[in-house]
Coordinates of C-alpha atoms in Angstrom, one line a residue:
M862 CA -3.8 -11.9 -23.2
A863 CA -0.2 -11.7 -22.0
T864 CA 1.8 -14.9 -21.5
P865 CA 2.0 -15.9 -17.8
S866 CA 5.1 -14.9 -16.0
P867 CA 8.1 -17.3 -16.4
A868 CA 8.7 -16.9 -12.7
A869 CA 5.2 -18.4 -12.1
S870 CA 6.2 -21.6 -13.8
S871 CA 9.8 -21.8 -12.7
S872 CA 9.4 -25.3 -11.3
S873 CA 9.9 -26.8 -14.7
T874 CA 13.2 -26.7 -16.6
A875 CA 11.6 -25.2 -19.6
G876 CA 10.0 -22.5 -17.5
V877 CA 13.3 -21.7 -15.8
A878 CA 15.1 -21.5 -19.0
A879 CA 12.5 -19.0 -20.0
A880 CA 13.0 -17.1 -16.8
A881 CA 16.7 -16.8 -17.4
A882 CA 16.1 -15.8 -21.0
Y883 CA 13.5 -13.2 -20.0
H884 CA 16.0 -11.7 -17.6
A885 CA 18.6 -11.5 -20.2
N886 CA 16.2 -9.9 -22.7
P887 CA 13.0 -8.7 -21.0
T888 CA 10.1 -8.8 -23.4
W889 CA 8.4 -5.8 -21.8
R890 CA 10.8 -3.7 -23.8
Q891 CA 9.0 -4.7 -27.0
K892 CA 5.6 -3.6 -25.7
H893 CA 3.9 -0.3 -25.4
Q894 CA 5.0 1.5 -22.2
A895 CA 2.3 3.9 -20.8
Q896 CA 3.6 7.0 -19.0
Q897 CA 6.9 6.8 -20.8
V898 CA 9.3 9.6 -20.1
D899 CA 10.9 11.5 -23.1
Y900 CA 14.5 12.1 -22.1
P901 CA 16.7 14.4 -24.2
S902 CA 19.5 11.8 -24.4
Q903 CA 19.0 8.0 -24.4
Q904 CA 22.7 7.6 -24.0
A905 CA 22.7 9.5 -20.7
V906 CA 19.7 7.3 -19.6
D907 CA 21.6 4.1 -20.4
S908 CA 24.7 5.3 -18.6
V909 CA 22.7 6.0 -15.4
L910 CA 20.8 2.7 -15.6
Q911 CA 24.1 0.8 -16.0
R912 CA 25.3 2.4 -12.8
I913 CA 22.1 1.6 -10.9
G914 CA 22.3 -2.0 -12.2
K915 CA 25.6 -2.4 -10.4
L916 CA 24.4 -1.1 -7.0
P917 CA 23.0 -3.4 -4.3
G918 CA 19.2 -3.9 -4.1
L919 CA 17.3 -1.7 -1.7
V920 CA 15.7 -4.8 -0.2
S921 CA 16.6 -8.5 -0.1
P922 CA 14.9 -11.5 -1.6
Y923 CA 14.6 -12.9 1.9
E924 CA 12.6 -9.9 3.0
V925 CA 10.4 -10.1 0.0
D926 CA 9.7 -13.8 0.8
R927 CA 8.9 -12.8 4.4
L928 CA 6.3 -10.4 3.1
R929 CA 4.9 -13.0 0.8
T930 CA 4.4 -15.3 3.8
Q931 CA 2.6 -12.6 5.8
L932 CA 0.4 -11.6 2.9
A933 CA -0.7 -15.2 2.5
A934 CA -2.0 -14.9 6.1
V935 CA -3.9 -11.7 5.1
A936 CA -5.5 -13.6 2.2
E937 CA -6.6 -16.3 4.6
G938 CA -8.2 -13.7 6.9
K939 CA -5.6 -14.3 9.6
A940 CA -4.0 -10.8 9.5
F941 CA -4.9 -7.3 8.4
L942 CA -2.9 -5.1 5.9
L943 CA -2.2 -1.5 6.6
Q944 CA -0.6 0.4 3.7
T945 CA 0.1 4.1 4.3
G946 CA 2.2 7.0 3.2
D947 CA 2.6 10.0 0.9
C948 CA 0.9 10.4 -2.4
A949 CA 4.2 11.3 -3.9
E950 CA 7.5 11.6 -2.0
L951 CA 9.9 14.4 -2.5
F952 CA 13.6 14.1 -1.9
D953 CA 13.2 16.8 0.8
Y954 CA 11.1 14.2 2.8
C955 CA 14.3 12.2 3.3
N956 CA 15.0 13.6 6.8
P957 CA 14.9 11.9 10.2
E958 CA 11.9 13.9 11.5
Q959 CA 9.6 13.1 8.7
I960 CA 10.6 9.5 8.3
Q961 CA 10.2 8.9 12.0
A962 CA 6.8 10.6 12.0
K963 CA 5.4 8.4 9.3
L964 CA 6.9 5.3 11.0
K965 CA 5.4 6.2 14.4
L966 CA 2.0 6.9 12.9
S967 CA 2.0 3.5 11.2
L968 CA 2.9 1.8 14.5
L969 CA 0.3 3.7 16.4
M970 CA -2.4 2.8 13.9
S971 CA -1.4 -0.8 13.8
L972 CA -1.4 -1.0 17.6
I973 CA -5.0 0.4 17.7
L974 CA -6.1 -2.0 15.0
I975 CA -4.5 -5.0 16.7
W976 CA -6.3 -4.2 19.9
G977 CA -9.7 -4.1 18.3
A978 CA -9.4 -6.8 15.7
R979 CA -7.1 -9.2 17.6
K980 CA -5.2 -9.9 14.4
P981 CA -1.6 -9.3 13.4
V982 CA -1.1 -6.2 11.2
V983 CA 1.1 -6.3 8.2
R984 CA 2.6 -2.8 7.7
I985 CA 3.6 -1.5 4.3
G986 CA 4.7 2.1 3.7
R987 CA 4.3 4.2 0.6
I988 CA 7.9 5.3 1.2
A989 CA 11.5 5.0 0.1
G990 CA 10.7 5.1 -3.6
Q991 CA 7.3 6.7 -4.1
Y992 CA 8.8 9.5 -6.2
A993 CA 7.1 9.0 -9.6
K994 CA 3.9 10.7 -10.5
P995 CA 1.6 9.6 -13.4
R996 CA 0.1 12.5 -15.4
S997 CA -2.8 12.7 -17.7
K998 CA -1.2 15.4 -19.8
P999 CA 2.5 15.9 -20.8
T1000 CA 2.3 19.7 -20.3
E1001 CA 0.6 22.2 -17.9
T1002 CA -0.1 25.9 -18.1
I1003 CA 1.2 28.3 -15.5
V1004 CA 0.5 32.1 -15.1
R1005 CA 3.4 34.5 -14.9
V1006 CA 3.3 38.1 -13.7
D1007 CA 5.5 40.9 -15.0
P1008 CA 6.8 42.6 -11.8
Q1009 CA 7.1 45.9 -13.7
T1010 CA 3.7 46.1 -15.4
G1011 CA 1.7 43.6 -13.5
N1012 CA 0.6 42.1 -16.7
T1013 CA 0.0 38.3 -16.7
T1014 CA 0.9 35.8 -19.4
K1015 CA 0.3 32.1 -19.7
E1016 CA 3.1 29.7 -20.4
E1017 CA 3.0 26.0 -21.2
I1018 CA 5.7 23.9 -19.6
I1019 CA 6.4 20.2 -19.1
S1020 CA 4.3 18.7 -16.3
F1021 CA 5.9 17.7 -13.0
R1022 CA 6.4 13.9 -13.2
G1023 CA 7.9 13.3 -9.8
D1024 CA 11.2 14.1 -8.1
N1025 CA 12.9 11.1 -9.8
I1026 CA 12.1 12.7 -13.3
N1027 CA 12.1 16.5 -13.1
A1028 CA 11.8 19.4 -10.7
F1029 CA 8.6 20.5 -9.0
S1030 CA 9.4 24.2 -9.2
P1031 CA 8.5 25.8 -12.6
D1032 CA 11.4 28.2 -12.2
P1033 CA 13.4 27.9 -14.2
P1034 CA 11.3 26.0 -16.8
S1035 CA 14.4 24.0 -17.8
G1036 CA 14.1 22.3 -14.4
R1037 CA 11.1 20.5 -15.9
I1038 CA 13.2 18.8 -18.5
P1039 CA 13.5 15.1 -17.5
D1040 CA 17.0 14.4 -16.1
P1041 CA 18.2 10.8 -15.8
E1042 CA 20.6 11.7 -13.0
R1043 CA 17.4 12.1 -10.8
L1044 CA 16.9 8.3 -11.1
L1045 CA 20.3 7.9 -9.3
Q1046 CA 19.3 10.4 -6.7
A1047 CA 16.0 8.5 -6.2
Y1048 CA 18.0 5.3 -5.5
F1049 CA 20.3 7.0 -2.9
H1050 CA 17.4 8.9 -1.2
S1051 CA 15.5 5.6 -1.1
A1052 CA 18.5 3.8 0.4
A1053 CA 18.9 6.5 3.0
T1054 CA 15.2 6.3 4.0
V1055 CA 15.3 2.5 4.2
N1056 CA 18.5 2.7 6.3
H1057 CA 16.9 5.1 8.8
I1058 CA 13.7 3.0 9.1
R1059 CA 15.8 -0.1 9.9
S1060 CA 17.9 1.8 12.4
E1061 CA 14.8 3.2 14.1
L1062 CA 13.2 -0.2 14.4
S1063 CA 16.3 -1.9 15.6
S1064 CA 16.8 0.8 18.2
G1065 CA 13.5 0.0 19.9
L1066 CA 11.0 2.5 18.3
A1067 CA 8.5 -0.3 18.0
D1068 CA 9.0 -1.7 21.6
L1069 CA 5.6 -2.4 23.0
H1070 CA 7.1 -2.2 26.5
A1071 CA 7.2 1.6 26.1
P1072 CA 4.1 2.7 24.1
R1073 CA 3.8 5.9 26.2
Q1074 CA 6.9 7.2 24.6
W1075 CA 5.0 7.5 21.3
S1076 CA 3.8 11.1 21.2
F1077 CA 0.0 11.4 21.4
Q1078 CA -0.5 14.5 23.6
H1079 CA -0.9 16.9 20.7
V1080 CA -4.2 15.2 19.6
Q1081 CA -7.0 17.6 20.1
S1082 CA -9.8 15.1 20.6
R1083 CA -10.2 14.2 24.3
A1084 CA -12.1 11.1 23.3
L1085 CA -9.3 9.8 21.1
Q1086 CA -6.7 10.6 23.9
D1087 CA -8.9 8.7 26.4
E1088 CA -9.2 5.7 24.1
F1089 CA -5.5 5.5 23.5
E1090 CA -4.8 5.7 27.2
S1091 CA -7.2 2.8 27.7
V1092 CA -5.4 0.8 25.1
V1093 CA -2.0 1.5 26.6
D1094 CA -3.3 0.7 30.2
S1095 CA -4.6 -2.6 29.0
L1096 CA -1.4 -3.4 27.1
T1097 CA 0.8 -2.5 30.1
D1098 CA -1.3 -4.7 32.3
A1099 CA -1.0 -7.6 29.9
L1100 CA 2.7 -7.2 29.7
D1101 CA 3.1 -7.1 33.5
F1102 CA 1.1 -10.3 33.7
M1103 CA 3.4 -11.9 31.0
R1104 CA 6.5 -10.8 33.0
T1105 CA 5.1 -12.3 36.1
I1106 CA 4.5 -15.8 34.6
G1107 CA 7.8 -15.7 32.7
A1108 CA 6.3 -15.5 29.2
D1109 CA 7.8 -12.1 28.4
P1110 CA 11.6 -12.4 27.4
G1111 CA 12.0 -8.7 28.3
V1112 CA 13.4 -5.7 26.6
G1113 CA 16.6 -6.1 24.5
N1114 CA 15.7 -9.4 22.9
N1115 CA 14.7 -9.6 19.2
N1116 CA 11.1 -10.7 19.6
V1117 CA 7.7 -9.6 18.5
L1118 CA 7.3 -7.3 21.6
N1119 CA 10.5 -5.4 20.8
S1120 CA 10.4 -4.9 17.0
V1121 CA 8.2 -5.3 14.0
D1122 CA 8.4 -5.8 10.2
Y1123 CA 7.9 -2.8 8.1
F1124 CA 7.9 -3.1 4.3
I1125 CA 8.3 -0.5 1.6
S1126 CA 6.3 0.0 -1.6
H1127 CA 5.7 2.3 -4.5
E1128 CA 3.9 2.5 -7.8
G1129 CA 6.1 0.8 -10.5
L1130 CA 6.0 3.5 -13.1
A1131 CA 9.6 3.8 -14.4
L1132 CA 10.2 0.4 -15.8
D1133 CA 13.8 1.0 -16.8
Y1134 CA 14.6 1.9 -13.2
E1135 CA 12.7 -1.2 -11.9
E1136 CA 14.5 -3.5 -14.4
A1137 CA 17.9 -2.1 -13.3
L1138 CA 17.1 -3.2 -9.8
T1139 CA 15.7 -6.6 -10.7
R1140 CA 17.8 -9.6 -10.0
L1141 CA 17.7 -13.2 -11.0
V1142 CA 17.9 -15.2 -7.7
R1143 CA 18.6 -18.9 -7.2
R1144 CA 16.1 -20.2 -4.7
P1145 CA 17.5 -22.5 -1.9
T1146 CA 17.5 -26.2 -2.7
P1147 CA 18.6 -29.2 -0.6
S1148 CA 21.8 -29.4 -2.6
N1149 CA 22.4 -25.6 -2.5
P1150 CA 20.7 -24.1 0.7
S1151 CA 22.1 -20.6 0.3
R1152 CA 20.7 -18.0 -2.1
S1153 CA 22.8 -16.5 -4.8
T1154 CA 22.2 -13.7 -7.2
F1155 CA 23.0 -13.8 -10.9
S1156 CA 24.4 -10.8 -12.8
H1157 CA 22.8 -9.9 -16.1
E1158 CA 25.7 -11.4 -17.9
A1159 CA 25.4 -14.6 -15.9
A1160 CA 21.7 -14.7 -16.5
A1161 CA 22.3 -14.6 -20.3
A1162 CA 24.8 -17.5 -19.9
A1163 CA 22.4 -19.4 -17.7
A1164 CA 19.6 -19.0 -20.3
A1165 CA 21.9 -20.3 -23.0
A1166 CA 23.0 -23.2 -20.9
A1167 CA 19.4 -24.1 -19.9
A1168 CA 18.3 -23.9 -23.6
A1169 CA 21.2 -26.2 -24.6
G1170 CA 21.0 -28.7 -21.8
G1171 CA 17.3 -28.6 -20.8
A1172 CA 16.2 -31.3 -23.2
D1173 CA 18.4 -34.0 -21.7
G1174 CA 18.0 -33.0 -18.1
S1175 CA 21.7 -32.3 -17.6
S1176 CA 23.0 -31.3 -14.2
Q1177 CA 23.8 -27.9 -15.6
S1178 CA 20.1 -27.4 -16.5
N1179 CA 19.1 -28.6 -13.0
E1180 CA 21.4 -26.1 -11.4
V1181 CA 19.6 -23.3 -13.2
E1182 CA 16.2 -24.8 -12.4
A1183 CA 15.3 -23.0 -9.2
V1184 CA 15.6 -19.3 -10.1
D1185 CA 13.2 -16.4 -9.9
R1186 CA 13.2 -12.7 -10.8
Y1187 CA 13.0 -10.4 -7.8
A1188 CA 12.4 -6.6 -8.0
L1189 CA 14.7 -5.3 -5.3
S1190 CA 13.6 -1.6 -5.5
A1191 CA 10.9 -2.4 -3.0
H1192 CA 9.2 -5.3 -1.2
T1193 CA 6.1 -4.8 -3.3
V1194 CA 5.1 -2.5 -6.2
W1195 CA 1.7 -1.7 -7.7
L1196 CA 0.1 -1.0 -11.1
G1197 CA -1.8 2.2 -11.4
D1198 CA -5.0 2.9 -13.3
R1199 CA -3.1 4.4 -16.2
T1200 CA -0.6 1.5 -16.7
R1201 CA -2.8 -1.6 -16.4
Q1202 CA -3.2 -2.3 -20.1
L1203 CA -3.5 -6.1 -20.6
D1204 CA -0.9 -6.2 -23.5
G1205 CA 1.2 -3.4 -22.1
A1206 CA 4.8 -3.3 -20.9
H1207 CA 3.9 -2.8 -17.2
M1208 CA 1.7 -5.8 -17.1
D1209 CA 4.4 -7.9 -18.8
Y1210 CA 7.0 -6.7 -16.3
F1211 CA 4.8 -7.2 -13.2
A1212 CA 4.0 -10.8 -14.3
S1213 CA 7.7 -11.6 -14.5
I1214 CA 8.7 -10.8 -10.9
R1215 CA 8.4 -12.9 -7.7
N1216 CA 7.3 -10.0 -5.5
P1217 CA 3.7 -9.6 -4.4
V1218 CA 2.1 -6.9 -6.5
G1219 CA -0.9 -4.6 -6.4
I1220 CA -3.4 -3.5 -8.9
K1221 CA -5.4 -0.2 -8.6
V1222 CA -9.1 -0.7 -9.5
G1223 CA -10.9 2.5 -10.4
P1224 CA -14.4 3.2 -11.7
S1225 CA -13.4 2.4 -15.3
M1226 CA -12.4 -1.2 -14.4
K1227 CA -14.8 -3.8 -15.9
P1228 CA -15.3 -7.0 -14.0
Q1229 CA -14.1 -9.3 -16.8
E1230 CA -11.0 -7.1 -17.3
L1231 CA -10.1 -7.4 -13.7
I1232 CA -10.3 -11.2 -13.9
E1233 CA -8.1 -11.2 -17.0
I1234 CA -5.5 -9.1 -15.1
L1235 CA -5.6 -11.5 -12.2
D1236 CA -5.1 -14.4 -14.5
I1237 CA -2.0 -12.8 -15.9
L1238 CA -0.5 -11.7 -12.5
N1239 CA -1.4 -14.9 -10.7
P1240 CA -1.6 -17.9 -13.0
D1241 CA -1.9 -21.4 -11.6
V1242 CA 1.4 -22.6 -10.1
P1243 CA 2.5 -25.8 -8.2
L1244 CA 1.3 -25.2 -4.7
S1245 CA 3.9 -24.6 -2.0
S1246 CA 5.0 -27.6 0.2
G1247 CA 2.6 -28.9 2.7
S1248 CA -0.2 -31.4 3.1
D1249 CA -3.2 -31.7 0.8
E1250 CA -5.5 -30.6 3.6
E1251 CA -3.5 -27.4 4.1
G1252 CA -3.6 -26.5 0.5
G1253 CA 0.1 -27.3 -0.1
E1254 CA 1.9 -29.1 -2.8
G1255 CA 0.3 -32.5 -2.9
S1256 CA 0.8 -35.4 -5.2
H1257 CA -2.4 -37.4 -5.5
N1258 CA -1.9 -40.6 -7.5
G1259 CA 1.3 -39.0 -8.9
T1260 CA -0.4 -35.8 -10.1
V1261 CA 1.0 -32.5 -8.9
R1262 CA -1.7 -30.1 -7.6
Y1263 CA -1.9 -26.6 -9.1
G1264 CA -3.6 -23.4 -7.8
K1265 CA -3.2 -19.7 -7.0
E1266 CA -0.5 -18.3 -4.8
K1267 CA -2.2 -16.8 -1.8
G1268 CA -1.4 -13.1 -1.2
R1269 CA 0.4 -12.7 -4.6
V1270 CA -2.0 -9.9 -5.7
M1271 CA -3.5 -7.0 -3.8
V1272 CA -6.6 -5.6 -5.4
I1273 CA -6.6 -1.9 -4.3
I1274 CA -10.2 -0.7 -4.9
R1275 CA -10.7 3.1 -5.3
L1276 CA -14.2 3.9 -6.5
G1277 CA -15.4 6.9 -4.5
A1278 CA -18.0 7.2 -1.8
S1279 CA -20.8 8.0 -4.4
K1280 CA -20.0 5.0 -6.6
V1281 CA -18.9 2.2 -4.3
A1282 CA -22.4 0.9 -3.6
S1283 CA -23.1 0.5 -7.4
L1284 CA -19.7 -0.5 -8.8
L1285 CA -18.2 -2.7 -6.0
P1286 CA -20.7 -5.6 -6.1
P1287 CA -20.2 -6.5 -9.8
L1288 CA -16.4 -6.5 -9.3
L1289 CA -16.8 -8.7 -6.2
S1290 CA -19.2 -11.0 -7.9
A1291 CA -16.7 -11.6 -10.7
I1292 CA -13.9 -12.3 -8.1
A1293 CA -16.2 -14.6 -6.1
A1294 CA -17.0 -16.7 -9.2
S1295 CA -13.4 -17.0 -10.2
S1296 CA -10.5 -19.2 -9.1
H1297 CA -9.0 -16.1 -7.4
Y1298 CA -11.7 -15.8 -4.7
D1299 CA -9.5 -17.2 -1.9
S1300 CA -6.1 -16.0 -2.9
I1301 CA -6.4 -12.3 -3.5
I1302 CA -6.2 -9.5 -0.9
L1303 CA -9.0 -6.9 -1.1
L1304 CA -7.9 -3.4 0.0
C1305 CA -10.0 -0.3 0.3
D1306 CA -8.4 2.8 -1.0
P1307 CA -10.9 5.5 0.2
M1308 CA -8.7 8.4 -0.9
H1309 CA -8.3 8.6 -4.7
G1310 CA -12.0 8.3 -5.6
N1311 CA -12.9 11.2 -3.3
T1312 CA -10.7 14.0 -4.5
Q1313 CA -12.5 17.3 -5.0
T1314 CA -11.7 21.0 -5.5
S1315 CA -12.2 23.2 -2.4
P1316 CA -15.0 25.7 -2.8
Y1317 CA -12.8 28.2 -1.1
P1318 CA -10.1 29.6 -3.5
P1319 CA -6.6 30.3 -2.2
T1320 CA -6.3 33.7 -0.5
S1321 CA -2.8 34.2 -2.0
T1322 CA -2.3 37.2 -4.1
D1323 CA -0.3 35.1 -6.5
P1324 CA -2.4 35.0 -9.7
S1325 CA -0.9 31.6 -10.6
A1326 CA -2.2 30.0 -7.4
Q1327 CA -4.4 27.0 -8.3
P1328 CA -7.6 25.9 -6.5
L1329 CA -6.7 23.4 -3.7
K1330 CA -7.5 19.7 -4.2
T1331 CA -9.0 18.3 -1.1
R1332 CA -11.0 15.3 0.3
S1333 CA -13.8 15.1 2.8
F1334 CA -13.2 12.9 5.8
G1335 CA -16.9 12.0 5.7
D1336 CA -16.5 10.7 2.1
I1337 CA -13.4 8.7 3.2
I1338 CA -15.3 7.1 6.1
S1339 CA -18.4 6.5 4.0
E1340 CA -16.4 4.5 1.4
I1341 CA -14.6 2.4 4.1
L1342 CA -17.9 1.5 5.8
H1343 CA -19.6 0.6 2.5
F1344 CA -16.6 -1.5 1.5
L1345 CA -16.8 -3.4 4.9
D1346 CA -20.5 -3.8 4.9
I1347 CA -20.8 -5.0 1.3
I1348 CA -18.1 -7.7 1.7
S1349 CA -19.2 -8.9 5.1
T1350 CA -22.9 -9.0 4.2
D1351 CA -23.2 -10.0 0.6
F1352 CA -19.9 -11.9 -0.2
P1353 CA -19.3 -14.5 2.6
T1354 CA -16.6 -16.3 0.5
L1355 CA -14.5 -13.1 0.3
R1356 CA -12.5 -11.4 3.1
V1357 CA -11.6 -7.8 3.9
G1358 CA -7.8 -7.6 3.5
G1359 CA -7.0 -4.1 4.7
V1360 CA -6.8 -0.4 3.8
H1361 CA -4.6 1.7 1.5
L1362 CA -4.3 5.3 2.8
E1363 CA -2.5 8.5 1.8
L1364 CA -1.4 10.2 5.0
T1365 CA 1.4 12.0 6.6
G1366 CA 2.9 12.0 10.1
D1367 CA 3.2 15.8 10.0
K1368 CA 1.0 17.2 12.8
D1369 CA 0.2 20.6 11.3
V1370 CA -1.1 19.5 7.9
T1371 CA -4.6 20.6 6.8
E1372 CA -5.3 19.1 3.4
C1373 CA -8.5 17.1 4.1
F1374 CA -11.5 18.7 5.9
G1375 CA -13.5 17.0 8.6
G1376 CA -12.5 14.5 11.2
S1377 CA -12.4 14.9 15.0
M1378 CA -10.4 18.2 14.5
R1379 CA -13.5 19.5 12.7
L1380 CA -11.4 21.1 9.9
R1381 CA -13.5 23.2 7.5
P1382 CA -12.7 23.8 3.8
E1383 CA -11.6 27.3 4.6
D1384 CA -9.0 25.9 7.0
L1385 CA -7.1 24.0 4.3
E1386 CA -4.7 26.7 3.3
R1387 CA -3.4 27.1 6.8
G1388 CA -1.3 23.9 6.5
Y1389 CA -1.6 22.7 2.9
K1390 CA 1.8 21.2 2.1
S1391 CA 1.2 18.5 -0.5
H1392 CA 2.7 18.8 -4.0
C1393 CA 0.4 16.1 -5.2
D1394 CA -2.9 14.8 -3.7
P1395 CA -4.3 15.8 -0.2
R1396 CA -3.4 13.5 2.7
L1397 CA -4.9 12.7 6.0
N1398 CA -3.0 14.4 8.9
F1399 CA -1.9 12.7 12.1
E1400 CA -5.2 13.0 14.0
Q1401 CA -7.4 12.1 11.0
S1402 CA -5.3 9.0 10.5
L1403 CA -5.9 7.9 14.1
D1404 CA -9.6 8.6 13.6
V1405 CA -9.6 6.0 10.8
A1406 CA -7.6 3.6 12.9
F1407 CA -10.1 3.9 15.8
L1408 CA -13.1 3.5 13.5
L1409 CA -11.7 0.3 12.0
S1410 CA -10.7 -1.0 15.4
H1411 CA -14.1 -0.2 16.9
Y1412 CA -15.8 -1.9 13.9
F1413 CA -13.8 -5.1 14.2
R1414 CA -14.1 -5.2 18.0
K1415 CA -17.9 -5.0 17.8
Q1416 CA -17.8 -7.7 15.1
R1417 CA -15.6 -9.9 17.2
L1418 CA -17.5 -9.5 20.4
Q1419 CA -20.8 -10.1 18.6
K1420 CA -19.5 -13.4 17.2
R1421 CA -18.4 -14.4 20.7
K1422 CA -21.8 -13.5 22.2
Q1423 CA -23.6 -15.4 19.5
A1424 CA -21.4 -18.5 20.0
A1425 CA -22.0 -18.4 23.8
W1426 CA -25.7 -17.9 23.4
G1427 CA -26.1 -20.6 20.8
G1428 CA -24.1 -23.1 22.9
S1429 CA -25.6 -22.4 26.3
G1430 CA -29.0 -23.8 25.7
A1431 CA -30.3 -21.9 28.7
E1432 CA -34.0 -21.1 28.2
G1433 CA -34.2 -18.5 30.9
A1434 CA -30.9 -16.8 30.5
E1435 CA -30.8 -13.1 29.9
K1436 CA -30.8 -12.5 26.2
V1437 CA -28.1 -10.4 24.5
P1438 CA -29.7 -7.3 22.9
E1439 CA -30.2 -7.9 19.2
P1440 CA -27.8 -5.9 17.1
P1441 CA -29.2 -3.7 14.3
T1442 CA -29.7 -5.4 11.0
T1443 CA -27.4 -4.6 8.1
E1444 CA -30.2 -2.8 6.4
E1445 CA -30.8 -0.7 9.5
V1446 CA -27.1 0.2 9.6
K1447 CA -27.0 1.1 5.9
L1448 CA -30.1 3.3 6.2
R1449 CA -28.7 5.1 9.3
Q1450 CA -25.3 5.7 7.4
K1451 CA -27.2 6.9 4.3
A1452 CA -29.2 9.4 6.4
I1453 CA -26.0 10.6 8.1
I1454 CA -24.1 11.0 4.8
E1455 CA -27.0 12.9 3.2
T1456 CA -27.4 15.4 6.0
G1457 CA -23.9 16.8 6.2
S1458 CA -20.2 16.3 5.6
G1459 CA -20.2 12.9 7.2
D1460 CA -18.5 14.0 10.4
E1461 CA -21.5 12.7 12.3
L1462 CA -20.2 9.2 11.4
L1463 CA -17.1 10.0 13.4
A1464 CA -19.2 11.5 16.2
Q1465 CA -21.1 8.2 16.4
L1466 CA -17.8 6.4 16.6
I1467 CA -16.5 8.6 19.4
C1468 CA -19.7 8.1 21.4
G1469 CA -19.4 4.3 20.9
I1470 CA -15.8 4.4 22.1
T1471 CA -16.4 6.5 25.2
S1472 CA -19.5 4.7 26.3
R1473 CA -18.3 1.1 26.1

């Protein structure tokens, strides 16, 4: 098992000396790196990484800490996490229209969720850096047609690894040769995307005083339009009331009604790039309340100073004591199914950073392996300041209390609709029996386990056209519902944390079939734009948001009724109709799923929305 992160034990002088030493010479470089890119010139790579290492971080340690605080609330069941965005970004996506479309969709979905669940929503985008693409094979075969003879030949070329590595187009084939300059392009495209997101949010895009300005009229489903109008009407009425009693500071002030937090994330594949944007940061202390960032050279000097002076507790050692490593390429990064080796380079790097991290959990993950990963990524640490009752850093009879950092790890579960019922319970049982049960965030990723090939081949005359990858909306909904039901029914000590969705704000995309638009597999080619995996379009994304909102609303109202009925003691009061049992719900869902594409699930949801 890998050694716990030095950042996790940085409260001790020895641990901090190790943190500085690690930063000066990261040990992940000595371990096997999955998905490693074979560049023609290592000298060219080193030159680019040195330039990136001198550039400012894309995010700040303060923003990372703010996300950590909000994720702790998610782990405690006090907030809901919504993580959304493209499967793989292209540099071409860095334009105002597409950035704003994704941002608006995230805001709309979170507003719908807040209204149903009555919980804050933490928003994380798969954006501003989601350029890398893991591949199972280093090469792929394409078909070429001789324009003169019409003869076809097959050619093996390097696989597309993402816009930060090589070109998507196979013409010319030389474009598939990994180019380190693309890492620099990835940095600047990420910086431009983050800058535009911040400017949009600071300009009032998220202002709850004007939700009608968020475009919704193009949505085809009349039921969804009516439901959104109902949400907006209720919200407007509540804001009017707040204004009347003086509780609303009004437009133009920096408060929760005018703006929101929006965090960025990506899969941490290219470790050299991640390391180049990782900084050693001194945490604020009473004697030094401001943050400061160490250069790589200063980190090496600090490591040497700590090693030399740590034994006698010198002031120089104490000065180095409160430091951590922050990955400033994003607020949070995640480990994929192909890079989660226990003794691998990615695991070692992820354990070394202060950022919250994610781990993708697919069908091949064994329960004990998951617990070992969690032990590495979230070892016991001195608990944060606070009272013993609140789970903070306590000293009982002079003994410091240790425990898990809440919200440090997001477990992103992607099993597939046909496997979730059999594979999820053993994983949850292992978590519930471990010391991680109340600190992790359980996310449902209903996308990656439900990818299939469309039964309808492309109509293009291009002989190199490949069958379209797609996903059934019914499968996506089925996995979400199973995930919710299994946790809420069978694992009372665990909490639903949120969802992790691949989607796009583009309104004319047709990559997944089903949903309230009733897209059929033969409709996919009409608006298939993804260069990677199929994404939910704007309307399908709102379908998911309303389903979740409706689910949590029913759950919340049922608890309120049960509390009121249990406390009234009135023998002759009119009884609240008994809700269907969990078994009845599961049987109903099973019957719906077995009889069709699963769209009937959405039809039931729409009926529930419009009849309430």
